[in-house]
Tab-separated table of C-alpha atoms and ligand atoms in Angstrom:
chain	number	residue	atom	x	y	z
A	7	VAL	CA	0.000	0.000	0.000
A	8	GLU	CA	1.226	3.458	-0.876
A	9	THR	CA	1.751	6.073	1.779
A	10	ILE	CA	-1.104	8.484	2.270
A	11	ASP	CA	1.295	11.318	1.440
A	12	ASN	CA	1.999	9.776	-1.968
A	13	ILE	CA	-1.707	9.440	-2.605
A	14	ARG	CA	-2.289	13.051	-1.600
A	15	GLN	CA	0.512	14.238	-3.873
A	16	ARG	CA	-1.555	12.878	-6.748
A	17	MET	CA	-4.819	14.304	-5.415
A	18	PRO	CA	-3.828	17.953	-5.031
A	19	SER	CA	-7.319	19.151	-4.147
A	20	THR	CA	-7.080	17.150	-0.901
A	21	ARG	CA	-4.160	19.344	0.191
A	22	LYS	CA	-5.892	22.627	-0.446
A	23	ASN	CA	-8.597	22.113	2.191
A	24	GLY	CA	-9.683	19.466	4.618
A	25	PHE	CA	-11.749	17.649	1.992
A	26	PHE	CA	-14.622	15.875	3.745
A	27	ASN	CA	-17.289	15.732	1.073
A	28	THR	CA	-16.592	12.707	-1.120
A	29	GLY	CA	-20.265	11.835	-0.638
A	30	ALA	CA	-20.940	14.687	-3.063
A	31	ARG	CA	-17.974	14.289	-5.452
A	32	GLY	CA	-14.619	12.616	-4.822
A	33	PRO	CA	-11.268	14.311	-5.473
A	34	MET	CA	-10.000	13.343	-8.934
A	35	PRO	CA	-6.535	11.781	-8.901
A	36	GLN	CA	-3.790	12.727	-11.353
A	37	PRO	CA	-4.184	9.697	-13.699
A	38	VAL	CA	-7.882	10.488	-14.158
A	39	VAL	CA	-7.189	14.072	-15.113
A	40	ASP	CA	-4.249	13.036	-17.325
A	41	ALA	CA	-6.436	10.548	-19.218
A	42	TRP	CA	-9.106	13.175	-19.635
A	43	LYS	CA	-6.698	15.869	-20.857
A	44	GLN	CA	-4.955	13.496	-23.257
A	45	SER	CA	-8.289	12.452	-24.749
A	46	VAL	CA	-9.455	16.011	-25.223
A	47	ASP	CA	-6.191	16.671	-26.991
A	48	ASP	CA	-6.516	13.541	-29.181
A	49	GLU	CA	-10.030	14.544	-30.175
A	50	PHE	CA	-8.802	18.027	-30.989
A	51	THR	CA	-5.830	16.981	-33.091
A	52	LEU	CA	-7.075	13.727	-34.680
A	53	GLY	CA	-10.778	14.476	-34.976
A	54	ARG	CA	-13.705	12.539	-33.591
A	55	GLN	CA	-13.893	10.164	-36.504
A	56	GLY	CA	-12.106	7.217	-38.056
A	57	PRO	CA	-10.692	3.925	-36.825
A	58	TRP	CA	-8.625	5.417	-33.990
A	59	TYR	CA	-11.743	6.992	-32.517
A	60	GLY	CA	-13.971	3.943	-32.776
A	61	GLU	CA	-11.268	1.737	-31.317
A	62	ALA	CA	-10.438	4.118	-28.486
A	63	ARG	CA	-14.074	4.408	-27.496
A	64	SER	CA	-14.827	0.728	-27.594
A	65	GLU	CA	-11.624	-0.129	-25.746
A	66	SER	CA	-12.234	2.373	-22.955
A	67	ARG	CA	-15.901	1.325	-22.662
A	68	LYS	CA	-14.863	-2.282	-22.350
A	69	LYS	CA	-12.255	-1.498	-19.706
A	70	MET	CA	-14.689	0.663	-17.783
A	71	ARG	CA	-17.454	-1.910	-17.910
A	72	GLN	CA	-15.051	-4.582	-16.629
A	73	GLY	CA	-13.944	-2.260	-13.823
A	74	PHE	CA	-17.504	-1.495	-12.748
A	75	ALA	CA	-18.297	-5.222	-12.845
A	76	ARG	CA	-15.323	-5.992	-10.614
A	77	VAL	CA	-16.344	-3.326	-8.099
A	78	LEU	CA	-19.861	-4.758	-7.939
A	79	GLY	CA	-19.087	-8.466	-8.100
A	80	ALA	CA	-21.134	-8.868	-11.284
A	81	ALA	CA	-20.629	-9.918	-14.889
A	82	PRO	CA	-19.888	-6.997	-17.268
A	83	GLU	CA	-22.971	-7.957	-19.350
A	84	SER	CA	-25.173	-7.163	-16.358
A	85	ILE	CA	-24.168	-3.500	-16.289
A	86	ALA	CA	-25.655	-0.641	-18.278
A	87	VAL	CA	-23.585	2.531	-18.357
A	88	THR	CA	-25.686	5.560	-17.436
A	89	THR	CA	-25.124	9.270	-16.918
A	90	SER	CA	-25.836	9.081	-13.173
A	91	THR	CA	-27.327	7.171	-10.283
A	92	THR	CA	-30.510	9.147	-10.822
A	93	GLU	CA	-30.833	8.070	-14.452
A	94	ALA	CA	-30.136	4.453	-13.494
A	95	MET	CA	-32.902	4.494	-10.869
A	96	ASN	CA	-35.313	6.130	-13.286
A	97	THR	CA	-34.600	3.429	-15.877
A	98	VAL	CA	-35.973	0.916	-13.388
A	99	LEU	CA	-38.838	3.009	-12.005
A	100	SER	CA	-40.070	4.017	-15.466
A	101	GLY	CA	-39.739	0.460	-16.785
A	102	ILE	CA	-42.342	-1.114	-14.501
A	103	ASN	CA	-46.011	-1.340	-15.559
A	104	TRP	CA	-47.411	0.389	-12.501
A	105	GLN	CA	-51.063	-0.126	-11.619
A	106	LYS	CA	-53.114	2.026	-9.287
A	107	GLY	CA	-52.807	0.614	-5.781
A	108	ASP	CA	-49.337	-0.876	-6.319
A	109	GLU	CA	-47.052	-0.148	-3.398
A	110	VAL	CA	-43.399	0.722	-2.956
A	111	VAL	CA	-41.519	0.636	0.328
A	112	THR	CA	-38.727	3.143	0.864
A	113	THR	CA	-37.006	4.742	3.893
A	114	ASP	CA	-37.181	8.144	5.569
A	115	CYS	CA	-33.525	8.812	4.605
A	116	GLU	CA	-33.546	8.860	0.813
A	117	PHE	CA	-31.923	11.388	-1.473
A	118	PRO	CA	-34.246	13.640	-3.526
A	119	SER	CA	-33.589	11.742	-6.767
A	120	LEU	CA	-35.352	8.677	-5.381
A	121	ASN	CA	-37.952	10.588	-3.364
A	122	THR	CA	-39.023	12.703	-6.324
A	123	ALA	CA	-39.219	9.712	-8.668
A	124	LEU	CA	-41.461	7.911	-6.162
A	125	ALA	CA	-43.613	11.016	-5.709
A	126	LEU	CA	-44.084	11.099	-9.485
A	127	LEU	CA	-45.203	7.453	-9.482
A	128	ALA	CA	-47.751	8.331	-6.818
A	129	LYS	CA	-48.980	11.304	-8.860
A	130	ARG	CA	-49.025	9.593	-12.245
A	131	PHE	CA	-50.138	6.040	-11.434
A	132	GLY	CA	-51.639	6.230	-7.941
A	133	VAL	CA	-48.800	4.160	-6.482
A	134	THR	CA	-48.750	4.124	-2.670
A	135	VAL	CA	-45.350	4.857	-1.133
A	136	ARG	CA	-44.734	3.483	2.353
A	137	VAL	CA	-41.871	4.747	4.455
A	138	ALA	CA	-39.842	2.606	6.839
A	139	VAL	CA	-38.213	4.761	9.525
A	140	MET	CA	-34.518	3.990	9.875
A	141	PRO	CA	-32.831	3.720	13.274
A	142	THR	CA	-30.590	6.477	14.594
A	143	ARG	CA	-28.069	6.445	17.406
A	144	ALA	CA	-30.747	7.741	19.798
A	145	GLU	CA	-32.265	4.247	19.835
A	146	ASN	CA	-29.049	2.957	21.383
A	147	LEU	CA	-28.853	-0.329	19.467
A	148	ASP	CA	-25.796	-2.480	18.858
A	149	ALA	CA	-24.859	-3.343	15.276
A	150	GLU	CA	-26.809	-6.580	15.277
A	151	ALA	CA	-29.937	-4.955	16.720
A	152	VAL	CA	-29.696	-2.196	14.110
A	153	GLU	CA	-29.757	-4.786	11.309
A	154	ARG	CA	-32.637	-6.677	12.862
A	155	THR	CA	-34.586	-3.463	13.378
A	156	VAL	CA	-34.073	-2.347	9.782
A	157	VAL	CA	-35.376	-5.658	8.433
A	158	GLU	CA	-38.351	-5.604	10.827
A	159	ARG	CA	-39.280	-2.085	9.734
A	160	PHE	CA	-39.222	-3.061	6.069
A	161	ALA	CA	-41.224	-6.203	6.839
A	162	ALA	CA	-43.869	-4.143	8.642
A	163	GLU	CA	-44.517	-2.088	5.475
A	164	ILE	CA	-44.806	-5.036	3.060
A	165	ASN	CA	-48.242	-6.326	2.054
A	166	PRO	CA	-49.695	-8.189	-0.954
A	167	ASN	CA	-49.738	-4.950	-3.010
A	168	THR	CA	-46.012	-4.294	-2.561
A	169	ARG	CA	-44.106	-4.524	-5.837
A	170	LEU	CA	-40.790	-2.923	-5.048
A	171	LEU	CA	-38.452	-2.008	-2.188
A	172	ALA	CA	-36.437	1.080	-3.171
A	173	PHE	CA	-33.792	2.371	-0.742
A	174	SER	CA	-30.140	3.294	-0.353
A	175	HIS	CA	-27.508	0.719	0.481
A	176	VAL	CA	-25.737	3.378	2.576
A	177	LEU	CA	-28.009	6.149	3.872
A	178	TYR	CA	-26.716	9.531	2.769
A	179	ILE	CA	-27.767	11.253	6.007
A	180	SER	CA	-26.415	8.947	8.711
A	181	GLY	CA	-24.053	6.725	6.706
A	182	LEU	CA	-25.804	3.606	8.003
A	183	LYS	CA	-25.143	0.642	5.731
A	184	LEU	CA	-28.347	-1.342	5.454
A	185	PRO	CA	-28.250	-5.162	5.615
A	186	LEU	CA	-28.809	-5.629	1.898
A	187	ASP	CA	-28.614	-9.439	1.906
A	188	ALA	CA	-31.276	-9.741	4.614
A	189	ILE	CA	-33.544	-7.171	2.953
A	190	CYS	CA	-33.248	-8.948	-0.404
A	191	GLN	CA	-34.059	-12.223	1.323
A	192	LEU	CA	-37.177	-10.629	2.827
A	193	ALA	CA	-38.121	-9.205	-0.573
A	194	GLY	CA	-37.616	-12.564	-2.281
A	195	ASP	CA	-39.781	-14.317	0.317
A	196	ASN	CA	-42.540	-11.831	-0.526
A	197	ASN	CA	-42.005	-11.933	-4.286
A	198	VAL	CA	-41.006	-8.259	-4.342
A	199	ALA	CA	-38.123	-6.750	-6.366
A	200	VAL	CA	-35.357	-4.564	-4.879
A	201	LEU	CA	-33.980	-1.340	-6.353
A	202	CYS	CA	-30.937	-0.133	-4.460
A	203	ASP	CA	-29.467	3.380	-4.602
A	204	ALA	CA	-25.740	2.688	-4.329
A	205	ALA	CA	-24.554	6.300	-4.506
A	206	GLN	CA	-22.878	6.107	-1.082
A	207	SER	CA	-21.798	2.478	-1.103
A	208	VAL	CA	-19.993	1.826	-4.394
A	209	GLY	CA	-16.304	2.554	-3.947
A	210	ALA	CA	-16.826	3.427	-0.271
A	211	SER	CA	-17.458	0.080	1.342
A	212	PRO	CA	-17.742	-3.585	0.300
A	213	VAL	CA	-20.427	-4.507	-2.223
A	214	ASP	CA	-21.338	-7.846	-3.798
A	215	VAL	CA	-24.475	-7.618	-5.882
A	216	THR	CA	-24.400	-11.296	-6.805
A	217	ALA	CA	-24.150	-12.532	-3.222
A	218	SER	CA	-26.773	-10.078	-1.989
A	219	LYS	CA	-29.217	-11.127	-4.749
A	220	VAL	CA	-30.252	-7.527	-5.352
A	221	ASP	CA	-32.319	-7.006	-8.522
A	222	TYR	CA	-31.340	-3.480	-9.532
A	223	TYR	CA	-28.326	-1.543	-8.257
A	224	ALA	CA	-27.768	2.078	-9.362
A	225	PHE	CA	-24.395	3.776	-8.853
A	226	PRO	CA	-22.320	6.874	-9.699
A	227	GLY	CA	-18.736	7.298	-10.937
A	228	GLN	CA	-18.068	10.741	-9.509
A	229	LYS	CA	-18.333	10.050	-5.794
A	230	TRP	CA	-16.335	7.325	-4.026
A	231	LEU	CA	-14.762	6.043	-7.228
A	232	CYS	CA	-13.303	9.536	-7.799
A	233	GLY	CA	-14.198	9.508	-11.491
A	234	PRO	CA	-15.561	12.300	-13.685
A	235	GLU	CA	-19.051	13.746	-13.330
A	236	GLY	CA	-21.819	12.487	-15.610
A	237	ILE	CA	-21.152	8.758	-15.643
A	238	GLY	CA	-22.401	5.836	-13.585
A	239	GLY	CA	-24.269	2.617	-14.077
A	240	LEU	CA	-27.094	0.231	-13.454
A	241	TYR	CA	-26.675	-3.413	-12.542
A	242	VAL	CA	-29.633	-5.557	-13.562
A	243	ALA	CA	-29.772	-9.125	-12.236
A	244	PRO	CA	-29.882	-11.547	-15.201
A	245	HIS	CA	-33.294	-12.943	-14.225
A	246	ARG	CA	-34.774	-9.398	-14.286
A	247	LEU	CA	-33.680	-8.432	-17.802
A	248	GLU	CA	-37.044	-9.209	-19.321
A	249	ASP	CA	-39.056	-7.651	-16.477
A	250	LEU	CA	-38.425	-4.014	-17.345
A	251	ASN	CA	-39.965	-2.125	-20.239
A	252	LEU	CA	-37.520	-0.068	-22.228
A	253	MET	CA	-38.505	3.574	-22.131
A	254	ALA	CA	-35.459	5.023	-23.859
A	255	THR	CA	-32.696	3.248	-25.716
A	256	ARG	CA	-30.292	3.988	-28.535
A	257	THR	CA	-30.329	0.761	-30.494
A	258	ALA	CA	-32.045	-2.599	-30.721
A	259	ALA	CA	-30.938	-6.013	-31.968
A	260	GLU	CA	-33.947	-5.965	-34.295
A	261	MET	CA	-37.042	-3.810	-34.603
A	262	ASP	CA	-39.713	-2.618	-36.953
A	263	PHE	CA	-42.762	-0.382	-36.693
A	264	SER	CA	-45.233	-3.276	-36.458
A	265	GLY	CA	-44.351	-3.657	-32.788
A	266	HIS	CA	-41.559	-6.154	-33.230
A	267	PHE	CA	-38.734	-5.259	-30.854
A	268	GLU	CA	-35.778	-7.422	-29.974
A	269	PRO	CA	-33.553	-5.636	-27.439
A	270	ARG	CA	-29.770	-5.822	-27.330
A	271	ALA	CA	-28.292	-8.636	-25.241
A	272	GLY	CA	-27.853	-8.197	-21.489
A	273	ALA	CA	-28.024	-4.888	-19.699
A	274	LEU	CA	-26.750	-3.038	-22.788
A	275	ARG	CA	-30.403	-2.750	-23.774
A	276	PHE	CA	-30.897	-0.127	-21.046
A	277	GLU	CA	-28.232	2.237	-22.334
A	278	ALA	CA	-29.649	5.458	-23.729
A	279	ALA	CA	-26.750	7.906	-23.542
A	280	ALA	CA	-23.574	8.301	-25.603
A	281	PHE	CA	-20.373	9.290	-23.826
A	282	ASP	CA	-17.448	11.327	-25.022
A	283	LEU	CA	-14.034	9.684	-25.112
A	284	PRO	CA	-12.501	11.859	-22.375
A	285	ARG	CA	-15.181	10.794	-19.923
A	286	LEU	CA	-14.870	7.106	-20.796
A	287	ARG	CA	-11.104	7.155	-20.449
A	288	ALA	CA	-11.195	9.185	-17.251
A	289	MET	CA	-13.655	6.751	-15.673
A	290	ALA	CA	-11.567	3.766	-16.762
A	291	ALA	CA	-8.512	5.447	-15.209
A	292	ALA	CA	-10.417	6.053	-11.955
A	293	LEU	CA	-11.239	2.347	-11.764
A	294	ASP	CA	-7.567	1.466	-12.350
A	295	TRP	CA	-6.614	3.837	-9.537
A	296	PHE	CA	-9.202	2.259	-7.241
A	297	PHE	CA	-7.876	-1.263	-7.845
A	298	GLU	CA	-4.246	-0.182	-7.665
A	299	LEU	CA	-4.753	1.301	-4.207
A	300	GLY	CA	-6.821	-1.729	-3.251
A	301	PRO	CA	-10.486	-1.869	-2.237
A	302	ASP	CA	-9.731	-3.417	1.164
A	303	PHE	CA	-7.283	-0.666	2.043
A	304	ILE	CA	-9.794	1.976	0.907
A	305	PHE	CA	-12.800	0.522	2.734
A	306	GLU	CA	-10.921	-0.071	5.978
A	307	ARG	CA	-9.315	3.344	6.038
A	308	ASN	CA	-12.543	5.195	5.173
A	309	HIS	CA	-14.310	3.499	8.042
A	310	ALA	CA	-11.431	3.815	10.522
A	311	LEU	CA	-11.351	7.588	9.988
A	312	ALA	CA	-15.129	7.794	10.419
A	313	ARG	CA	-14.864	5.830	13.654
A	314	ARG	CA	-12.079	8.084	14.912
A	315	PHE	CA	-14.360	11.062	14.329
A	316	VAL	CA	-17.377	9.503	16.073
A	317	THR	CA	-15.208	8.656	19.086
A	318	GLY	CA	-13.907	12.226	19.143
A	319	LEU	CA	-17.385	13.757	18.886
A	320	GLN	CA	-18.478	11.826	21.940
A	321	ALA	CA	-16.156	14.048	23.982
A	322	ILE	CA	-17.896	17.205	22.707
A	323	PRO	CA	-21.126	17.586	24.707
A	324	ALA	CA	-22.706	20.037	22.243
A	325	THR	CA	-22.751	17.386	19.507
A	326	THR	CA	-25.161	14.510	18.969
A	327	VAL	CA	-24.091	11.785	16.572
A	328	ILE	CA	-27.044	10.386	14.666
A	329	SER	CA	-25.193	7.582	12.833
A	330	PRO	CA	-26.058	4.283	14.510
A	331	GLU	CA	-23.597	1.390	14.721
A	332	GLY	CA	-23.165	-0.003	11.241
A	333	TYR	CA	-22.211	3.293	9.588
A	334	ALA	CA	-19.694	3.062	6.736
A	335	SER	CA	-17.768	6.189	5.705
A	336	LEU	CA	-20.299	8.965	6.394
A	337	VAL	CA	-21.162	10.449	9.774
A	338	GLY	CA	-24.120	12.725	10.525
A	339	PHE	CA	-24.360	14.846	13.661
A	340	ASP	CA	-26.168	17.747	15.257
A	341	LEU	CA	-24.247	20.724	16.618
A	342	ALA	CA	-26.307	22.420	19.315
A	343	GLY	CA	-27.060	26.090	18.772
A	344	TRP	CA	-25.941	26.141	15.135
A	345	LYS	CA	-27.953	26.431	11.986
A	346	ASP	CA	-26.578	23.882	9.509
A	347	THR	CA	-25.779	26.381	6.744
A	348	GLU	CA	-23.943	28.658	9.167
A	349	ALA	CA	-21.935	25.792	10.608
A	350	VAL	CA	-20.974	24.655	7.092
A	351	ALA	CA	-19.803	28.195	6.297
A	352	ALA	CA	-17.913	28.525	9.611
A	353	LEU	CA	-16.125	25.228	8.990
A	354	ARG	CA	-15.328	26.300	5.432
A	355	ASP	CA	-13.730	29.458	6.871
A	356	ARG	CA	-11.566	27.158	8.970
A	357	GLY	CA	-10.562	25.113	5.916
A	358	PHE	CA	-12.938	22.150	6.107
A	359	LEU	CA	-15.344	21.232	3.317
A	360	ILE	CA	-18.408	19.333	4.511
A	361	ARG	CA	-22.139	19.433	3.733
A	362	ARG	CA	-25.440	19.839	5.504
A	363	VAL	CA	-28.168	17.202	5.323
A	364	PRO	CA	-31.888	17.355	6.201
A	365	GLY	CA	-32.737	17.722	9.873
A	366	ASN	CA	-30.348	20.636	10.505
A	367	LEU	CA	-27.531	18.092	10.532
A	368	LEU	CA	-23.923	18.185	9.403
A	369	ARG	CA	-22.458	15.343	7.374
A	370	ILE	CA	-18.811	14.414	7.121
A	371	SER	CA	-17.471	12.069	4.406
A	372	PHE	CA	-14.260	10.225	5.250
A	373	GLY	CA	-11.958	9.261	2.395
A	374	TYR	CA	-8.772	7.175	2.474
A	375	PHE	CA	-6.819	10.295	1.426
A	376	ASN	CA	-7.766	12.137	4.629
A	377	LEU	CA	-5.172	12.286	7.385
A	378	GLU	CA	-5.723	11.359	11.031
A	379	GLN	CA	-4.409	14.822	11.938
A	380	GLU	CA	-7.026	16.370	9.671
A	381	VAL	CA	-9.784	14.430	11.408
A	382	ASP	CA	-8.463	15.642	14.762
A	383	ALA	CA	-8.226	19.212	13.467
A	384	LEU	CA	-11.825	18.970	12.268
A	385	LEU	CA	-12.863	17.794	15.733
A	386	ASN	CA	-11.066	20.804	17.225
A	387	ALA	CA	-12.860	23.105	14.812
A	388	VAL	CA	-16.231	21.586	15.750
A	389	GLU	CA	-15.400	21.994	19.430
A	390	ASP	CA	-14.393	25.585	18.791
A	391	LEU	CA	-17.743	26.262	17.097
A	392	ALA	CA	-19.593	24.663	20.011
A	393	THR	CA	-17.701	26.822	22.512
A	394	ARG	CA	-18.241	30.022	20.559
A	395	LYS	CA	-21.996	29.477	20.514
A	396	ASN	CA	-22.017	28.778	24.227
A	397	ASP	CA	-20.115	32.017	24.858
A	398	THR	CA	-22.546	34.134	22.839
A	399	ASN	CA	-25.548	32.500	24.474
A	400	SER	CA	-24.337	32.991	28.048
B	15	PLP	C1	-28.002	8.611	-1.818
B	15	PLP	C2	-27.830	9.373	-3.092
B	15	PLP	N1	-28.510	9.006	-4.187
B	15	PLP	C3	-28.386	9.642	-5.351
B	15	PLP	C4	-27.539	10.712	-5.494
B	15	PLP	C5	-27.448	11.377	-6.833
B	15	PLP	O1	-26.415	10.785	-7.572
B	15	PLP	P1	-26.207	11.154	-9.115
B	15	PLP	O2	-25.728	12.567	-9.151
B	15	PLP	O3	-25.173	10.162	-9.574
B	15	PLP	O4	-27.507	10.984	-9.785
B	15	PLP	C6	-26.799	11.150	-4.394
B	15	PLP	C7	-25.908	12.314	-4.515
B	15	PLP	O5	-25.461	12.906	-3.591
B	15	PLP	C8	-26.952	10.460	-3.163
B	15	PLP	O6	-26.275	10.834	-2.076
């Protein structure tokens, strides 16, 4: 494993500030930016046409697809490349023949891209959306009890009208990693499909879509994989390929206007967007970087830094951690007396980039490139904010 300093040398943006917002967009490493720049230059000098271009695109697509497959534990044919997590989720949600009275179960901690899509299903088709409330630290549960509670709360919302469970693998507010295998087992027992929003899990913590038996798994390239913006993917379990209607696609194996439509093989059928060469090559380079550093190293370090922070916060009385046991690389907390936007700005002034999340909470993303000293300095800054508010209030 490389030293963290070496890694940071090749991720210069991590040295400019305390970068604690990979949950929004990861820092791009040097090889990603080099691949991107070189491709822009090639397009400029050689032109976006001819054998070199076709070959370069198909080669980088192939490499990228293989990399995504390796991250997920899936076959490359099961992955459709999409422009985002949001697009991938919408491919699934718009591909189901919804009937009035159908039900979806989700959680109270979903990102707007899933919430809004579900609200549209309710508006357009009369789908009922049920919400399972996810545990927080206030419930004081150990890791095992958290998992059991999550499964029980999903189970309580399932009934004969339920068609889909749609939720995040890692909750973007608290960082809790849901027990995907157990939830998929529950779904299977009830003949219900599972759509998982993997925005905060892929590249951040271990994932195995095959072992978990998830049906649909939507993920981004720009967050924990540190790739470019505007690229991600959708895993579709082989036995679900025929279940989804195609609402938008670029090509078919065969078709005519009499209603005959033979889709492309595998998950390729779900691809609707074309990608420029720089983006394909940059994403392929990000996947190389990820595997060169090593997923185990990345996952362990992300989580160790998050744990260090949680332990530190417990010594600051003005803070309340909301992440229950079982969090991955995100931590959510409340800072008494502070409005979230003001706290984000005050921390930015002190050199730390974080984000707010619903509930007047602050969220910190921990990446392998962060230093222990930075985590400690962030804790000091939080403590300083807490003290300042106390002083003005007294
Ligand atoms: C849980 C979750 N889902 C979806 C998204 C949106 O991802 P994308 O921009 O790839 O659509 C985010 C982005 O922050 C997220 O945190």
